[in-house]
mmCIF file of C-alpha atoms and ligand atoms in Angstrom:
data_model
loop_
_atom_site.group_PDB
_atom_site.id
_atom_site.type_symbol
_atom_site.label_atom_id
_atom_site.label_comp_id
_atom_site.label_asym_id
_atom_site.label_seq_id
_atom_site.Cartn_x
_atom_site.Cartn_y
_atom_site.Cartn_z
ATOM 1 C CA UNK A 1326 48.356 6.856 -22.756
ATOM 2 C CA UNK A 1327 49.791 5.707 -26.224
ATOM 3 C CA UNK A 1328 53.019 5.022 -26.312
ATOM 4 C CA UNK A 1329 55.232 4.322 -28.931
ATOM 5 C CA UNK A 1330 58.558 3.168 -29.534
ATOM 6 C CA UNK A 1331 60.775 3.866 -33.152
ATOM 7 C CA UNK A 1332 63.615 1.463 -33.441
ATOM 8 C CA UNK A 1333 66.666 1.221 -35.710
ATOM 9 C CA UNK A 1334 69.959 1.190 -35.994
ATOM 10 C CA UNK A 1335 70.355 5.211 -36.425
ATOM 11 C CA UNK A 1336 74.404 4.669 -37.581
ATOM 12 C CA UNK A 1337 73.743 7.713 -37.880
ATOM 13 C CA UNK A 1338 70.895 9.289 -37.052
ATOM 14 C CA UNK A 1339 69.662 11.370 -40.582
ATOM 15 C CA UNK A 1340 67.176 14.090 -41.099
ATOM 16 C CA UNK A 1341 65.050 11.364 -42.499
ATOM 17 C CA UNK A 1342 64.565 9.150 -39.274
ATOM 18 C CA UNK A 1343 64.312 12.700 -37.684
ATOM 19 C CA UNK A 1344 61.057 13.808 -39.667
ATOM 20 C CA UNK A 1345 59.714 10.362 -38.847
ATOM 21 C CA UNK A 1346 60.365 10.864 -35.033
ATOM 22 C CA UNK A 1347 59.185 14.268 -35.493
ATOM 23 C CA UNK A 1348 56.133 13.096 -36.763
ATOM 24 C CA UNK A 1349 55.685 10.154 -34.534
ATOM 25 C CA UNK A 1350 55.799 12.741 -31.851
ATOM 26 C CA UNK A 1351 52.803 14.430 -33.004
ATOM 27 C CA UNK A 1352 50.502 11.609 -33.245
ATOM 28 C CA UNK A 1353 51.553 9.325 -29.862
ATOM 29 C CA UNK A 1354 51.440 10.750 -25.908
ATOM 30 C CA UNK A 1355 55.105 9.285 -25.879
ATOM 31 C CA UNK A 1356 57.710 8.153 -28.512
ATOM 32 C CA UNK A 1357 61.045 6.205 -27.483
ATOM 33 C CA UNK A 1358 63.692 6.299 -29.899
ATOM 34 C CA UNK A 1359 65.712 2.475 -29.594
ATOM 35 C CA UNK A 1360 68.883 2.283 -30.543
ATOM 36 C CA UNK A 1361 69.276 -1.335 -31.103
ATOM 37 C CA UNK A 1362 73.280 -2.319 -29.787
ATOM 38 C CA UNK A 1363 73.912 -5.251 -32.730
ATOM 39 C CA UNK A 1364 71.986 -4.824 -35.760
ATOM 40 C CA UNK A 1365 73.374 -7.485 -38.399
ATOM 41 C CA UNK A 1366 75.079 -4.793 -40.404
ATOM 42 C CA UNK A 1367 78.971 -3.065 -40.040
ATOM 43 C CA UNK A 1368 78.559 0.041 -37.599
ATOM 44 C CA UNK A 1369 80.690 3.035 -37.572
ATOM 45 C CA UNK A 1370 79.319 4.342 -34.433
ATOM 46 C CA UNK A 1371 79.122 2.602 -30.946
ATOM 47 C CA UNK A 1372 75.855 2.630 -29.564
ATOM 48 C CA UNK A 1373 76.653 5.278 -27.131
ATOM 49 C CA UNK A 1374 77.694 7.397 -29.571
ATOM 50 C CA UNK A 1375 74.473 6.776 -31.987
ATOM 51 C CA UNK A 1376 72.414 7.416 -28.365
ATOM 52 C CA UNK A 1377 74.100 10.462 -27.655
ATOM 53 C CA UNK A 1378 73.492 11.924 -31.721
ATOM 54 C CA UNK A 1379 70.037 10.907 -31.702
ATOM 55 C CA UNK A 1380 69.096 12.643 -28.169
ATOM 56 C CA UNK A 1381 70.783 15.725 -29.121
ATOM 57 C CA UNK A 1382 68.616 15.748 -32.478
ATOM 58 C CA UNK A 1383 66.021 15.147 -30.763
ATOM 59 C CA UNK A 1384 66.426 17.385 -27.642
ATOM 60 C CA UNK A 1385 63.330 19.720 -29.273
ATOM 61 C CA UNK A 1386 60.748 16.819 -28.779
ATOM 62 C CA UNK A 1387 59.292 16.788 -25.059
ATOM 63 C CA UNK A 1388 57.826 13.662 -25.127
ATOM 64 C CA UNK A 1389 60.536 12.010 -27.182
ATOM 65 C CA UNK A 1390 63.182 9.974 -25.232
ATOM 66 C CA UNK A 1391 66.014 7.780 -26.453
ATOM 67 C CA UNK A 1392 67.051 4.527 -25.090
ATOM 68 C CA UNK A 1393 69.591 1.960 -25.982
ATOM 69 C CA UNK A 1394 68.195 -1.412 -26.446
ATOM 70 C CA UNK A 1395 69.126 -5.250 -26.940
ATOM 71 C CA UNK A 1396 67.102 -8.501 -27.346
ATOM 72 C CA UNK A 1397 63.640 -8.887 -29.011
ATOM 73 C CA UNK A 1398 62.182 -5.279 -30.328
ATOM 74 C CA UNK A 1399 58.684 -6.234 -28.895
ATOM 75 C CA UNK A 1400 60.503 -6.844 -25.361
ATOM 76 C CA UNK A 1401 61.439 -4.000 -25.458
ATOM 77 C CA UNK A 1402 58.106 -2.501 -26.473
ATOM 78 C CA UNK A 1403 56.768 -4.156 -23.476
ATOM 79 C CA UNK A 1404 59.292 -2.790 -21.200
ATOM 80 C CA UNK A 1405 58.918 0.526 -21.965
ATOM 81 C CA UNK A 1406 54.728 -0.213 -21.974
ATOM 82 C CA UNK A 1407 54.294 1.114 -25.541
ATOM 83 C CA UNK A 1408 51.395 -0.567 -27.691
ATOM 84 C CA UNK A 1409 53.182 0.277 -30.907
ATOM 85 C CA UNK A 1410 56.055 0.373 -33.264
ATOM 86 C CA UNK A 1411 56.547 2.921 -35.377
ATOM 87 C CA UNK A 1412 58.467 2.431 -38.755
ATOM 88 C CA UNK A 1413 59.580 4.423 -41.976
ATOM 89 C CA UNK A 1414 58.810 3.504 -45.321
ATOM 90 C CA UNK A 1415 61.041 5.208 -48.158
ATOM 91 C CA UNK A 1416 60.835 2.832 -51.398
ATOM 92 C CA UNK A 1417 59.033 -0.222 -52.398
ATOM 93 C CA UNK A 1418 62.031 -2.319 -51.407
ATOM 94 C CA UNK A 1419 61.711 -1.535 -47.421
ATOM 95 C CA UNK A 1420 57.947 -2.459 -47.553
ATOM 96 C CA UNK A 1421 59.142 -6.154 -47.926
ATOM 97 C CA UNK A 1422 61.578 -6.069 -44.841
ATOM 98 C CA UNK A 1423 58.816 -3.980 -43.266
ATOM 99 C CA UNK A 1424 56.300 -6.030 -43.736
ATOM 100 C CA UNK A 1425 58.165 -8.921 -42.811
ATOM 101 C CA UNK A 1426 59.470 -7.754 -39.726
ATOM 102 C CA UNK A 1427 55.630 -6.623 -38.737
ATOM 103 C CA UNK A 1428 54.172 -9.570 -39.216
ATOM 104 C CA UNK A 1429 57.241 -11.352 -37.171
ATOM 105 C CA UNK A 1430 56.669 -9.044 -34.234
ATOM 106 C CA UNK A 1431 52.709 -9.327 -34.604
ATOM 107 C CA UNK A 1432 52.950 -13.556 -34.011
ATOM 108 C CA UNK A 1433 55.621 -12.619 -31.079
ATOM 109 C CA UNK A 1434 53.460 -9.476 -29.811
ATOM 110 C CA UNK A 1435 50.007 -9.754 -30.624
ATOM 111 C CA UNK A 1436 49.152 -7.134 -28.728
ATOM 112 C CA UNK A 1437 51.937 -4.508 -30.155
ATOM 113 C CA UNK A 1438 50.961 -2.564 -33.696
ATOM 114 C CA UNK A 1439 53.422 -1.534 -35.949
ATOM 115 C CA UNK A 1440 52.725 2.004 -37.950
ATOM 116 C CA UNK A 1441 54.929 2.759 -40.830
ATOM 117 C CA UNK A 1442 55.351 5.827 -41.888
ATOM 118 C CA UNK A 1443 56.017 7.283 -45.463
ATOM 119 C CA UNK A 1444 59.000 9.201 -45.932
ATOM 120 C CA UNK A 1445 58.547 12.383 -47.098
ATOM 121 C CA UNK A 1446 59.391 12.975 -51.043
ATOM 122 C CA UNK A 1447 63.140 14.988 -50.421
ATOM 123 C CA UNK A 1448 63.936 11.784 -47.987
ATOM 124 C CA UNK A 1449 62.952 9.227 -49.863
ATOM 125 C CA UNK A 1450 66.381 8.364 -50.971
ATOM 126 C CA UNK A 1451 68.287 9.176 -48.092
ATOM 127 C CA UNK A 1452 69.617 6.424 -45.903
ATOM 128 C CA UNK A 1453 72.279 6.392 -43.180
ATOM 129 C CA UNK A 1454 74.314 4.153 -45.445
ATOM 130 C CA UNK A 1455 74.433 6.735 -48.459
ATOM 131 C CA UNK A 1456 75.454 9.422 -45.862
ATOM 132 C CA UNK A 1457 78.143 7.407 -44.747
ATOM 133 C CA UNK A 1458 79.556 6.464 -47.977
ATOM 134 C CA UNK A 1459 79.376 10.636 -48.804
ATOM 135 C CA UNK A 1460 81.483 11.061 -46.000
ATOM 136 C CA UNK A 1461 83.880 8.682 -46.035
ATOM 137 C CA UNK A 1462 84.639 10.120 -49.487
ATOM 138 C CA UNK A 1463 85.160 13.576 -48.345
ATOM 139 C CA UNK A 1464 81.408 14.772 -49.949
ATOM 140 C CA UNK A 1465 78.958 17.320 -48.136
ATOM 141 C CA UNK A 1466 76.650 15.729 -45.770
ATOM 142 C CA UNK A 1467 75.054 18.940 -44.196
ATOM 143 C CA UNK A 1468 71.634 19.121 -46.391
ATOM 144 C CA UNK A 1469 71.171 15.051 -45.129
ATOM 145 C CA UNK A 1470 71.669 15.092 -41.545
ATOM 146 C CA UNK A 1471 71.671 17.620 -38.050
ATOM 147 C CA UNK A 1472 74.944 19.791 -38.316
ATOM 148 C CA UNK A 1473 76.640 17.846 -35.181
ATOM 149 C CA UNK A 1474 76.564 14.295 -36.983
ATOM 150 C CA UNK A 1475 77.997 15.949 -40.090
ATOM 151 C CA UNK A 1476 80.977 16.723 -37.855
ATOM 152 C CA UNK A 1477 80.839 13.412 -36.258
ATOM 153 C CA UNK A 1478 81.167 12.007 -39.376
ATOM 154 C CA UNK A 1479 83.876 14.357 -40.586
ATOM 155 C CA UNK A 1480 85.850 13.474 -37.781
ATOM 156 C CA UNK A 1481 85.068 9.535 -38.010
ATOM 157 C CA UNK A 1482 86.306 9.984 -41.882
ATOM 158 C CA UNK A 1483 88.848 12.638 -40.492
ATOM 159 C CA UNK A 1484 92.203 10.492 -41.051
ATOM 160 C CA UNK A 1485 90.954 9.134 -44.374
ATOM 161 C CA UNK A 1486 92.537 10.095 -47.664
ATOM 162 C CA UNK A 1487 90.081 11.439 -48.688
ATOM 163 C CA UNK A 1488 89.445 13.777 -46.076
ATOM 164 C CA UNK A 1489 91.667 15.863 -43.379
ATOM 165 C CA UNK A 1490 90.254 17.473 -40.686
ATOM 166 C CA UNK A 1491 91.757 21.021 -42.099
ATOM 167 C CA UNK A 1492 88.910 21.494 -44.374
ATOM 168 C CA UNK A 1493 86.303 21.106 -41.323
ATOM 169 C CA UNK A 1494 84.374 24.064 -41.940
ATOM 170 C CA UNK A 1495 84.938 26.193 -38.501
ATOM 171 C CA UNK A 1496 81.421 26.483 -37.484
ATOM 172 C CA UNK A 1497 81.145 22.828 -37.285
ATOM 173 C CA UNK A 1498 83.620 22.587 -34.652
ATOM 174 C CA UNK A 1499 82.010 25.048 -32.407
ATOM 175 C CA UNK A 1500 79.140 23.125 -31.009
HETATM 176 P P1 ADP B 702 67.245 -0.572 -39.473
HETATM 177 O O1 ADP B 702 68.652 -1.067 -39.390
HETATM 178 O O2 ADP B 702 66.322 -1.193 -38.471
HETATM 179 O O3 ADP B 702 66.659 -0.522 -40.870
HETATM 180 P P2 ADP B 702 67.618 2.253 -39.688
HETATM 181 O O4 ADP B 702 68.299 3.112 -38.690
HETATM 182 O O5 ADP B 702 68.296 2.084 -41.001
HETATM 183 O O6 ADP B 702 67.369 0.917 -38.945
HETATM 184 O O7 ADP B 702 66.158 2.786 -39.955
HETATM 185 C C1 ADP B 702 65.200 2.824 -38.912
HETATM 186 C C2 ADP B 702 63.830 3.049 -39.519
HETATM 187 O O8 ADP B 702 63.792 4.331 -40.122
HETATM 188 C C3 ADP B 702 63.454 2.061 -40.621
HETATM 189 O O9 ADP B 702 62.066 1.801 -40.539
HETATM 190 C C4 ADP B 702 63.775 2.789 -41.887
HETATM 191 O O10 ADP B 702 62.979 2.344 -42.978
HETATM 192 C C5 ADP B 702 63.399 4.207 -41.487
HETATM 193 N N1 ADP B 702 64.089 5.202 -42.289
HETATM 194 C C6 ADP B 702 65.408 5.275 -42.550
HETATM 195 N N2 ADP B 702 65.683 6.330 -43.347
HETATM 196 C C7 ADP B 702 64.494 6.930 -43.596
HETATM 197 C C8 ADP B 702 64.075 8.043 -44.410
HETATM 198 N N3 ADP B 702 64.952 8.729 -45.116
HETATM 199 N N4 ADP B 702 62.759 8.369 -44.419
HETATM 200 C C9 ADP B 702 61.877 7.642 -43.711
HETATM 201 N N5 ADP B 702 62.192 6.563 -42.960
HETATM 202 C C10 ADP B 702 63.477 6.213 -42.915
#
């Protein structure tokens, strides 16, 4: 059985780290989605929160789970008893943290491959950092991520200047 898992920070999760998933879970028996708890960067969302977004983006995918994670990626790999990471690769720019990182995790892991894979062309620019930055300013985030972490963020950004949560378009409240 190959088994995969996809890690990140997913602060959001976007439609881009959704295609890869997507994908992902069309090529391996199983895919885990890992949250990882403390990247090295400012989060907005708590990892329960980024969890909870990702499963519910993901709910279509039967043999996708999602998991919360901390410690070494490739420990985690092991735990879950997948033989491979799976990565996205937008621009040139993430193939040198990519590559970096795989290399890392293949001294650690010998035994663990990591598959990146490319972006497709409409998300090649789209990272959870633009999104945020969108929201926080009050822009449209709909065409960049799944409808209930557009209202996640539009109630994150809700008490902002910006925005106020009287121009929340109803029918992203109702879900
Ligand atoms: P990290 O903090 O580990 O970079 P991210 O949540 O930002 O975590 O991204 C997780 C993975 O998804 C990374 O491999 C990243 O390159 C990839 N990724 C992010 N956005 C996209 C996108 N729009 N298209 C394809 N891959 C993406």
């Amino acid at each position: 059985m190959k088994i995969a898992i996809y890690p990140g920070s997913f602060d959001p999760i976007t439609n881009g780290h959704v295609d890869v998933a997507t994908r992902a879970a069309g090529i391996f028996d199983e895919v885990v989605l890992a949250v990882y708890d403390a990247p090295p960067k400012r989060l907005l969302f708590s990892t329960e929160e980024r969890v909870q977004m990702a499963r519910q983006a993901l709910q279509h995918l039967p043999n996708m789970r999602v998991e919360s994670y901390t410690g070494l990626t490739v420990e985690f790999a092991r735990l879950m008893g997948a033989q491979f990471i799976v990565r996205g690769l937008r621009v040139i720019s993430d193939f040198e943290l990519e590559h970096q990182m795989a290399l890392t995790n293949r001294e650690l892991a010998p035994d663990i491959e990591t598959i990146c894979l490319m972006t497709r062309r409409e998300y090649a620019f789209l990272s959870a950092s633009i999104v945020k930055e969108i929201a926080k300013l009050g822009g449209p985030v709909e065409n960049f991520v799944p409808v209930h972490v557009a209202k996640a963020l539009r109630l994150r950004f809700g008490s902002s200047e910006q925005q106020t949560e009287t121009v929340i378009p109803t029918q992203l409240l109702r879900d």
